[in-house]
XYZ file of C-alpha atoms in Angstrom:
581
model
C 92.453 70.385 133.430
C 94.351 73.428 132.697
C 92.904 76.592 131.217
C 94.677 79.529 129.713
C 92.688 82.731 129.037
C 95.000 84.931 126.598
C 95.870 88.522 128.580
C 97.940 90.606 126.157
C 96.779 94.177 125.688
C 94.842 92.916 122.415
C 92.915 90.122 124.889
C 92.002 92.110 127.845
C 90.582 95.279 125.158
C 88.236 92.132 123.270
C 87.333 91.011 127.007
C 89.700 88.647 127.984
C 89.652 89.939 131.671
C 86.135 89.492 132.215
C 86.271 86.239 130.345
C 88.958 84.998 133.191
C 86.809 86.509 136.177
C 83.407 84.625 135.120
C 85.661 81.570 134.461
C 86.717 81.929 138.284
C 83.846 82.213 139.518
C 82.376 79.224 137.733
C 85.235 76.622 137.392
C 85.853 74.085 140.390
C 88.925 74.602 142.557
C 90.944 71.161 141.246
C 90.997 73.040 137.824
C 93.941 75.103 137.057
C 93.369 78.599 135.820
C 96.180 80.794 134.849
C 96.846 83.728 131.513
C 99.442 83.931 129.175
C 100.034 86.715 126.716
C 99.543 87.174 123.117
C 99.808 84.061 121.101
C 99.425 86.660 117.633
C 96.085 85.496 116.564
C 94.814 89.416 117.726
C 91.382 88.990 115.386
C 90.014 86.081 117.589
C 90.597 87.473 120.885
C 89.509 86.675 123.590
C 91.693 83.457 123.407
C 91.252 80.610 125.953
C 93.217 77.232 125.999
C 92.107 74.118 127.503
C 94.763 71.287 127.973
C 93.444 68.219 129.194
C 95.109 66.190 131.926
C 97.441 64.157 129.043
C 98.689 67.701 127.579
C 95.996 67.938 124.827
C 94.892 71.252 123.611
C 91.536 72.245 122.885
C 91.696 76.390 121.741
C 88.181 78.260 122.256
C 87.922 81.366 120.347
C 86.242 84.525 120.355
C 84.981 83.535 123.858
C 82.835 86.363 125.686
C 82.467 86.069 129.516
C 78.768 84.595 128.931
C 80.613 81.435 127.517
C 81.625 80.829 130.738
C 79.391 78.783 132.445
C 79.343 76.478 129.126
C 82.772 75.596 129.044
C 83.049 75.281 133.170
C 80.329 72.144 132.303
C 82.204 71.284 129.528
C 85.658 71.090 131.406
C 83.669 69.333 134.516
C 82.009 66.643 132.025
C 84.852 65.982 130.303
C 83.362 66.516 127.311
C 84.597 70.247 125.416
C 82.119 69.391 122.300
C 79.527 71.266 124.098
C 81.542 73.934 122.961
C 82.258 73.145 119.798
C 80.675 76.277 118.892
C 83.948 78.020 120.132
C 86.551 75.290 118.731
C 88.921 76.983 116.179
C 88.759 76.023 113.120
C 91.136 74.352 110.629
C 91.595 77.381 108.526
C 92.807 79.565 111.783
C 95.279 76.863 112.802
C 97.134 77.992 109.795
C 97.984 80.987 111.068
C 100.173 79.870 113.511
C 101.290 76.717 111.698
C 102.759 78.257 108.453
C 104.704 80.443 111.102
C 107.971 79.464 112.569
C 108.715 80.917 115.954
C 111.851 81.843 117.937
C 111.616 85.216 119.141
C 107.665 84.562 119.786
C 108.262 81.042 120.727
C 106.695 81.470 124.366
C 104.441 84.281 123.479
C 101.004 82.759 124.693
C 102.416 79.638 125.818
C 103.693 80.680 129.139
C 102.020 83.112 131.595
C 104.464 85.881 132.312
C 103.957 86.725 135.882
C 105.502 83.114 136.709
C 109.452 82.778 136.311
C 108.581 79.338 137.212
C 106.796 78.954 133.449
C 109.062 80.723 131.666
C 112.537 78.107 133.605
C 110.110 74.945 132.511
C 110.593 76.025 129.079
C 114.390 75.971 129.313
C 114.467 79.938 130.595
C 117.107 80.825 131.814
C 119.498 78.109 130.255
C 121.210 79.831 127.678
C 122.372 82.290 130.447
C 123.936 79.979 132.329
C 125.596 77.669 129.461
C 126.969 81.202 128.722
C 128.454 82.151 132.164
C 129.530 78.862 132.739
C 130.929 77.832 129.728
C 131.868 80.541 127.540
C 134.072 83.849 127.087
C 132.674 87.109 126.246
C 134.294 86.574 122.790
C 132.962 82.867 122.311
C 129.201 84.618 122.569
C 129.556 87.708 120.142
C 131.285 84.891 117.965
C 128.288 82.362 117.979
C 126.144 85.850 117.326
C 128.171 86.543 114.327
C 127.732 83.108 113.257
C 124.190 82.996 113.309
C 123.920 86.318 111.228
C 121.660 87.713 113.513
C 121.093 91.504 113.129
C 119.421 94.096 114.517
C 115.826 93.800 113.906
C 114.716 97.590 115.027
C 114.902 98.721 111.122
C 118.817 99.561 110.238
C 119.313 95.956 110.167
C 123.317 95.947 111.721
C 125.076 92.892 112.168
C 124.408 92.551 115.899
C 127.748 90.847 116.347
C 129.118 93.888 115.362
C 127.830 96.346 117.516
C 128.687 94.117 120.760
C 132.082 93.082 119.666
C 132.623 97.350 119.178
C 131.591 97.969 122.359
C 133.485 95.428 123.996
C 136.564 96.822 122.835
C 135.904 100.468 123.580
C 138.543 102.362 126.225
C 137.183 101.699 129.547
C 135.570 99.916 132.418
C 131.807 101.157 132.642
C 129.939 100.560 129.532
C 125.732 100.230 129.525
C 124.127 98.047 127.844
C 120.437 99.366 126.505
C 117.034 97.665 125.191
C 115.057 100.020 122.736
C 111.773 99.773 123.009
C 110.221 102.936 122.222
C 108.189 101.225 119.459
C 106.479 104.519 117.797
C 105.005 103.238 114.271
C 101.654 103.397 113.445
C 100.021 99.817 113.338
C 103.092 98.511 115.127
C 103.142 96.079 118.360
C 105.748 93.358 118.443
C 107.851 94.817 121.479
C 104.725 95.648 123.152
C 103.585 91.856 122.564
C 107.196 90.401 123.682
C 107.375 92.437 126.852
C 103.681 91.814 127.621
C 103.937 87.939 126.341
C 107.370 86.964 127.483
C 109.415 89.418 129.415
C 112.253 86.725 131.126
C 113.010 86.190 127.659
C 114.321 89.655 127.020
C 115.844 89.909 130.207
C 117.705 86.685 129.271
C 118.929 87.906 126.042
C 119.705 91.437 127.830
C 121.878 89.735 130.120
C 123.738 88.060 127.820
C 124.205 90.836 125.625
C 125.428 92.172 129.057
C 127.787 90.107 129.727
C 129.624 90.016 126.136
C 129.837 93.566 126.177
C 131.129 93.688 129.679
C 128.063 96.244 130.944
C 127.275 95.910 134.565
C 123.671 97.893 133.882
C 120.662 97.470 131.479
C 118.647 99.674 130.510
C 115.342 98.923 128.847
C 113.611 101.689 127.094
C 110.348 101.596 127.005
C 107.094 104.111 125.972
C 104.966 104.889 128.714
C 102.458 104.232 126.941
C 102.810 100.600 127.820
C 101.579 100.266 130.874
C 100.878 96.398 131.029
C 104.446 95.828 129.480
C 105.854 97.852 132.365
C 104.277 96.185 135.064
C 105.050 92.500 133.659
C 108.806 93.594 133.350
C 108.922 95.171 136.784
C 107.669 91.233 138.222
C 109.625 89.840 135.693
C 112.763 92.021 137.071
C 111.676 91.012 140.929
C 111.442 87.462 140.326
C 114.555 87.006 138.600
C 116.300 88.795 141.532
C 114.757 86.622 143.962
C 116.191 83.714 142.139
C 119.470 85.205 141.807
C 118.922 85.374 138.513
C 119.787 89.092 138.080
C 122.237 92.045 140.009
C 125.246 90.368 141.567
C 127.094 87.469 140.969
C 124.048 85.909 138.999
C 124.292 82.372 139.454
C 126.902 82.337 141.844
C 128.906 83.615 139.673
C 131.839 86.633 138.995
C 129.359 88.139 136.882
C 126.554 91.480 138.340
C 124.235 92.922 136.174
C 121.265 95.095 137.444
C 118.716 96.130 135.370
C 115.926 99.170 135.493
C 113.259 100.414 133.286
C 113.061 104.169 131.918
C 109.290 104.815 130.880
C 109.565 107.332 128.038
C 107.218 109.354 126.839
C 106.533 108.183 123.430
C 108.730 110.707 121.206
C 109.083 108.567 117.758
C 112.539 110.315 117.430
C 114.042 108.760 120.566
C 113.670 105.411 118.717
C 116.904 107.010 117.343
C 119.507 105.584 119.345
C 121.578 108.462 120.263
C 118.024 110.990 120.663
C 117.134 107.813 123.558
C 120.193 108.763 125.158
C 119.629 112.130 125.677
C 116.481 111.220 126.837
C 118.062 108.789 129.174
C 120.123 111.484 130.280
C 117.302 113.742 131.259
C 117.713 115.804 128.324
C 115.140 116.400 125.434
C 115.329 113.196 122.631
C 117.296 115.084 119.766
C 120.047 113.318 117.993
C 123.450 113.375 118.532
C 125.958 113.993 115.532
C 127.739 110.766 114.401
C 130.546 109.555 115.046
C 131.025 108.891 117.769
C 129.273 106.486 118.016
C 127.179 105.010 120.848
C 129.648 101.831 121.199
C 132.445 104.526 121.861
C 130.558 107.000 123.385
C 127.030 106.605 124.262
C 125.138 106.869 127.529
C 127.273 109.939 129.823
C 129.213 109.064 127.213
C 130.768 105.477 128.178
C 130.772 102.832 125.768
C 126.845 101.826 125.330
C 125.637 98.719 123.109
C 121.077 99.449 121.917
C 119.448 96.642 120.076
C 115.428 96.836 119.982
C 113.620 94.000 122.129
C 113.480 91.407 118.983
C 116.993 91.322 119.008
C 117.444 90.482 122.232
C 114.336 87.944 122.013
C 116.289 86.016 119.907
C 119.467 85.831 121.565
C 118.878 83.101 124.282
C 117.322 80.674 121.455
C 120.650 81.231 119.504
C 123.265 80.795 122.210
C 120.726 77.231 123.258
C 121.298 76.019 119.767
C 124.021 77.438 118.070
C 124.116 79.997 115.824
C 124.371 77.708 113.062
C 120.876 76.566 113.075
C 119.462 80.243 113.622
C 121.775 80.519 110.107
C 120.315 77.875 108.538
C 117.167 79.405 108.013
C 116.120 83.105 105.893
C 118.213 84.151 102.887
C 121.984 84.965 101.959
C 121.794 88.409 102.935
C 118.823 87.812 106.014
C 119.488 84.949 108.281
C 116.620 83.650 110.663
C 113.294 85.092 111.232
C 111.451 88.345 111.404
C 108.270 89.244 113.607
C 105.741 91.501 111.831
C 102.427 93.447 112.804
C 100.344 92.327 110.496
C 98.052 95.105 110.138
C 94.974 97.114 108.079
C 92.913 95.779 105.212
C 93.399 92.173 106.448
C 91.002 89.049 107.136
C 93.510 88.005 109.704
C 95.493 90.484 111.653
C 97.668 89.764 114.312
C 101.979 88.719 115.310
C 103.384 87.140 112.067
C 106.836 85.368 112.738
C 108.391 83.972 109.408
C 111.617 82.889 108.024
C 113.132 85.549 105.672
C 113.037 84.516 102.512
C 108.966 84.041 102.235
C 107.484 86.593 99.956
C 104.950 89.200 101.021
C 101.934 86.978 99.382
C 102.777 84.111 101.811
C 102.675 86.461 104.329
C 99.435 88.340 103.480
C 97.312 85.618 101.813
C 98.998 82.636 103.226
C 99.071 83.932 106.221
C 96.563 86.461 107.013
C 93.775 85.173 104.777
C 93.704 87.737 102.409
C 92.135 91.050 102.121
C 89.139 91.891 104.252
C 85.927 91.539 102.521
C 87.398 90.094 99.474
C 88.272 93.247 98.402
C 91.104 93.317 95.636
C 94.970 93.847 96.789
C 96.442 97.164 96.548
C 99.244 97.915 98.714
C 101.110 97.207 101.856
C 103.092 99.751 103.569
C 106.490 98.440 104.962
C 108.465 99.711 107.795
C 105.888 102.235 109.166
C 106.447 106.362 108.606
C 109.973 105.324 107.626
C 109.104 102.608 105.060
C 107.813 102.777 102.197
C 104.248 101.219 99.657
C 104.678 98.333 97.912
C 102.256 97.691 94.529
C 100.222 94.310 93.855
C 102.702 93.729 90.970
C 105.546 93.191 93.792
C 103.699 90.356 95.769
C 106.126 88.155 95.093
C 108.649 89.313 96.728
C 110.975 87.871 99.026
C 111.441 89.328 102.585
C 114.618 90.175 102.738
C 116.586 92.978 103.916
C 117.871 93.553 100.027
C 114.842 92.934 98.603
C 112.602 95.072 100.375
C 115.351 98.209 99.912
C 115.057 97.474 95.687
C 111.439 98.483 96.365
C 111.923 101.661 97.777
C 110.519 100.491 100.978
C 112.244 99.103 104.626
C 111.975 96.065 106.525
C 111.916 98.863 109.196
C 110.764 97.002 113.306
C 108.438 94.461 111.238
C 105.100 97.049 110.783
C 103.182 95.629 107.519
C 100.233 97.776 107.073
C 97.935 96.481 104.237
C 95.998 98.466 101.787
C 92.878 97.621 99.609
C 90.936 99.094 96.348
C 89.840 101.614 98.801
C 92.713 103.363 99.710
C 93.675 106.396 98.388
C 97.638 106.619 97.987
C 98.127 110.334 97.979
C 96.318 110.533 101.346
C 98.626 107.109 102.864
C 101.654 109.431 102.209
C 99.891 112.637 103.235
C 99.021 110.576 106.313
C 102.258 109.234 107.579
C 104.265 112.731 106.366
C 101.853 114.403 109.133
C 102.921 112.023 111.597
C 106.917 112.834 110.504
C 106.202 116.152 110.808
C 104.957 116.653 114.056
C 107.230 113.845 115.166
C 110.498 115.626 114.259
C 112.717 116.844 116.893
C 113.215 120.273 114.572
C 117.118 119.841 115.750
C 118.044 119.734 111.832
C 115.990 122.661 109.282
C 116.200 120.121 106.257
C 113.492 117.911 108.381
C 111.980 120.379 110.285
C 111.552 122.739 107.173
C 111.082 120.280 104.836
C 109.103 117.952 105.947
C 106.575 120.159 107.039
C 106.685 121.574 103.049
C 105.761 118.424 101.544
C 103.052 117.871 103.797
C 101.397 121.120 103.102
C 101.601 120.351 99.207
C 100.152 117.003 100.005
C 97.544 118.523 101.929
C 96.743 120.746 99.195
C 96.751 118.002 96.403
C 93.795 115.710 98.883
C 91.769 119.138 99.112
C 91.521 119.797 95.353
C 93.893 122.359 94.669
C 96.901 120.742 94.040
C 98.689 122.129 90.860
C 101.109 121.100 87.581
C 104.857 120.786 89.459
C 103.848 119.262 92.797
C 104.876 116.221 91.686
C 108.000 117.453 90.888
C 108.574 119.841 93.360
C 107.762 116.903 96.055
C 110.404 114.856 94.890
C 112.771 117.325 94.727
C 112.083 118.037 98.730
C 112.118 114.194 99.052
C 115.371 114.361 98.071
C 116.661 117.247 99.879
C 115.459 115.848 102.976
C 116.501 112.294 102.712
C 120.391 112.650 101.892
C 120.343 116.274 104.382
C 118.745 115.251 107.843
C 120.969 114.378 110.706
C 118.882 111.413 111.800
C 116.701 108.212 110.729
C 113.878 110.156 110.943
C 114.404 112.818 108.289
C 116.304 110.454 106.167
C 114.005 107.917 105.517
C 110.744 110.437 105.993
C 110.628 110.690 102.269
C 110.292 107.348 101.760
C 106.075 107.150 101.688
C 105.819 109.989 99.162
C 108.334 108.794 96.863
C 107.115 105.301 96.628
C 103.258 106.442 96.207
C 104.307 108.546 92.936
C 106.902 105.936 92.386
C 104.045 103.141 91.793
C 100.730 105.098 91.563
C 101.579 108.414 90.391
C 98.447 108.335 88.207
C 96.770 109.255 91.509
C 98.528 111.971 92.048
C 97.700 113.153 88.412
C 94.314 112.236 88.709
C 93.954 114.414 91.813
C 95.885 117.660 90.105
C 94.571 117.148 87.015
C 90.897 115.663 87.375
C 90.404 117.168 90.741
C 89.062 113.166 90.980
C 90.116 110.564 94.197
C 89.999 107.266 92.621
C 89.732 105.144 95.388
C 86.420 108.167 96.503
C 88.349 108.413 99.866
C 89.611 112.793 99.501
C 86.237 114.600 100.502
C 86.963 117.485 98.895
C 87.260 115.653 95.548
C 83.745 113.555 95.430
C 80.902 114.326 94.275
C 77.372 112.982 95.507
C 74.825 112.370 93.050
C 71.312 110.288 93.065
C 70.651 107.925 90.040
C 67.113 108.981 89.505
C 66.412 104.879 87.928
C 67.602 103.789 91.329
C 65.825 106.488 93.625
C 62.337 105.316 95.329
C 61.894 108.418 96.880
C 61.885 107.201 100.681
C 63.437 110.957 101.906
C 65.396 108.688 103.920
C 68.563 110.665 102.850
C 66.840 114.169 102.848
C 66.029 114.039 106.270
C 69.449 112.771 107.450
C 71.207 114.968 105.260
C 72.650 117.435 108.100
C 72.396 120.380 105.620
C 69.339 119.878 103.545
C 71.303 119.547 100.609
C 68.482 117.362 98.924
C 65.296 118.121 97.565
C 62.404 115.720 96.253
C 58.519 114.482 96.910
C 57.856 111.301 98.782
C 57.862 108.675 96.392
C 59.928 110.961 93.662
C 63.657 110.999 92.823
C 65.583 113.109 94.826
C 68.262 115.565 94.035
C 71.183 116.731 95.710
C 72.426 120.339 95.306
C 76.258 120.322 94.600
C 76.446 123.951 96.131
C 74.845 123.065 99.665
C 76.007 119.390 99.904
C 79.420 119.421 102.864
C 80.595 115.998 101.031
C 79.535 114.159 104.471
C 78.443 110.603 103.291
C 75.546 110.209 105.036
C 73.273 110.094 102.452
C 74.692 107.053 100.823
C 75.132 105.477 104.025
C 72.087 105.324 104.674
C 70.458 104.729 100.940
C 68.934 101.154 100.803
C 68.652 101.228 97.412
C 72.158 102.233 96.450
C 70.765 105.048 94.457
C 73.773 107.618 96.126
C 76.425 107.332 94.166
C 79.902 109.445 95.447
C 82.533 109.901 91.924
């Protein structure tokens, strides 16, 4: 038998690593035991597959490392229902069967330290079909054809960008992988690299070679140390195989390729502020044009997609652009990877068709909302995206779609809310993250944003006033159609759709000095319901202040003056006589 303990990032933190070592230790020799990355299902890690000698898998979830000696007997016997107990069940399957998978397609499946798993899954094909049987022109024609584009947020025609740099003035052109993935909740590049990193440097190269770049570039945060170190194999093996630098597969082709660890500056995911950075220089963004295809790394033609991008470029050029086409919308061809993230029964890598709508996604897909709680929002497209209401489930991912709701496909982050979230402080939230995250190269972001965060700030502690609202939209749209990059241009885009589609918060917190979700500290108010209250003194003596007063077996009281708002009263009330308004 074969078994296949899942080692993405999201694995080895649930235990994944000790899971494989006590499987080592326990499992007989004439039993195969080997990792593979992420297969997406990140809420029942750690992940181990069993495939029987005929190919059939058996998936054991949740394992810890003292499951280990069961499923060794279980594996030696034969027999896996010993370990039923571990068996997912029919309900999970459906997360990964209402999915369809291209740029994930490997992710989990193959371990990616081996090159050797990654060419038994046709790797490496579509490089050679390309190189062998195709111009330059004949590729960034198939990529137009399948409608592919660029799936780090701006969503370009890919075909576009290549064919642009291909027919810039000159000789040496660069061709460069994004993957400075800096949203909050995000983690598909991270997953890819981790998961599947011959398949990026398979679509790299092809990109490469359209282009006509003789070096790639892949930019990556240091903060992903795991993805760095499977690239860096990845990058070894290939050149072993003669599978990358010159004259890949004996051919008049050379490519190398290197890695430049950044160091996790959400503004270099701006294309021309990761060239400076490339350069050495601090990541601030250039003015446009030129652009990047004319003039981009030391100023040479330069071609940046984002890692899905390149994901799916090998499956496209394998079988035609036409079928990648076939599937999404109109306007959004193929599929989109998203981080299914927050409030959420089942979080994890989501890879769907455009075209589904966000409740396929969210209660199709990820189960629902945690707890059973009720549906309230889901952020889209990370600091730069934007809330969308319950009233919007329905609709359709889709690069139009999502823009008529004020919010962004963005790199795929889909952050869900519940009852209890409190929409002034989401947008409060993710404008202090723009704020500190701006370069400060343009005073319309650096001014502004950090203006709008201090009147947000002000509204969550209580002492927001009559014309904030106002005077936030007007700096929404000041910033948004006055910053020189991305960043300050779509930075806006979290406050305007929170008073777009809950601005009775907002009023409730000016007006009422009142959080209705009971999430802004400053705005609740503790109280004991006397009918409820057994007088324990439970609360009184955990109450870090000695805000409450009251005899054993009495109703207590809390004084409003003393009490610091801290909660722990009510968290520890068995009675559920705190109440916090």
């Amino acid at each position: 038998m074969k078994i296949v303990v899942g080692e993405g990032s999201c694995g080895i933190a649930a235990g994944a690593a000790k899971v494989y070592a006590a499987l080592e230790k326990e499992l007989a020799p004439r039993h195969e035991l080997t990792i593979a990355g992420c297969i997406g299902m990140c809420y029942l890690e750690p992940i181990v597959d069993v495939y029987s000698d005929s190919g059939e898998l058996t998936r054991l979830v949740q394992v810890s490392e003292t499951d280990a000696a069961d499923i060794a007997r279980a594996v030696e016997s034969g027999d896996l229902s010993a370990v039923e107990r571990l068996m997912i069940t029919d309900d999970d399957k459906a997360f990964l069967s209402k999915q369809t998978r291209i740029a994930l397609r490997h992710c989990g499946v193959v371990n990616p330290e081996n090159i050797d798993d990654y060419l038994g899954d046709d790797g490496y094909q579509a490089i050679k079909k390309v190189l062998t049987t195709m111009t330059p022109e004949q590729v960034i024609e198939e990529i137009k054809i399948s409608g592919l584009k660029g799936r780090g947020g701006a969503g370009f025609p890919t075909w576009f960008k290549w064919n642009a740099a291909r027919t810039a003035p000159g000789t040496e052109k660069y061709l460069i992988c994004n993957a400075d993935e800096g949203d909050p909740g995000a983690f598909m590049d991270r997953a890819v690299i981790e998961s599947d990193p011959h398949n990026l440097i398979e679509g790299m190269l092809i990109g490469a070679y359209a282009i006509g770049a003789k070096e790639a570039i892949v930019y990556v945060r240091a903060e992903y140390p795991l993805a760095i170190k499977r690239l860096e194999k990845a990058m070894e093996q290939a050149r072993e195989k003669g599978l990358l630098g010159d004259h890949i597969l004996g051919t008049d082709f050379s490519c190398s390729m290197r890695i430049k660890a950044g160091a996790g500056a959400f503004v270099c995911g701006e294309e021309t502020a990761l060239i400076e950075s490339l350069q050495g220089e601090r990541g601030m963004p250039r003015l446009k044009p030129p652009f990047p295809a004319a003039a981009g790394y030391w100023y040479k033609p330069s071609n940046i997609n984002n890692v899905e991008t390149f994901a799916n470029v090998p499956w496209i050029l394998l079988n035609g652009g036409d079928k990648f086409a076939a599937m999404g919308t109109p306007n959004s061809k193929g599929t989109k990877v998203f981080a299914l993230t927050g409030k959420i029964k089942k979080g994890g890598l989501v890879e769907i068709p455009m075209g589904m709508t966000l409740r396929d996604v969210i209660f199709g897909i990820g189960g629902g909302i945690r707890d059973d709680r009720e549906f309230k929002a889901v952020q889209m497209g990370g600091p730069s995206g934007g809330c969308i209401p319950a009233d919007k489930l329905d609709t359709i991912i889709d690069y139009g779609e999502l823009a008529a709701t004020g919010a962004i496909m963005g790199s795929g982050g889909m952050v869900v809310m519940d009852e209890t979230t409190c929409m002034v402080e989401m947008a409060r939230f993710f404008l202090d993250f723009t704020a500190k995250e701006s370069c400060g190269k343009c005073v319309h972001c650096r001014l502004g944003t950090k203006r709008m965060l201090e009147i947000l700030t002000r509204i969550v502690s209580g002492e927001g006033k009559e014309g904030d609202i106002e005077l936030l939209k007007e700096l929404c749209v000041n910033v948004g159609s006055s910053a020189l990059c991305g960043l300050g241009q779509t930075a806006p885009n979290p406050v305007l759709t929170t008073i777009r589609y809950f601005r009775n918060e907002y009023e409730d917190h000016i007006r009422n000095k009142r959080c209705t979700a009971h999430q802004c500290t400053a705005l609740l108010h503790y109280s004991i319901n006397s009918d409820k209250c057994t007088g324990c003194t439970l609360c009184s003596r955990k109450c870090p202040v000695h805000a409450i007063s009251g005899t054993v077996k009495q109703p207590h009281a809390i004084d409003p003056d003393i009490c610091i708002r801290c909660g722990q009263c009510k968290t520890v009330c068995r009675f559920g006589a705190v109440q916090a308004e």
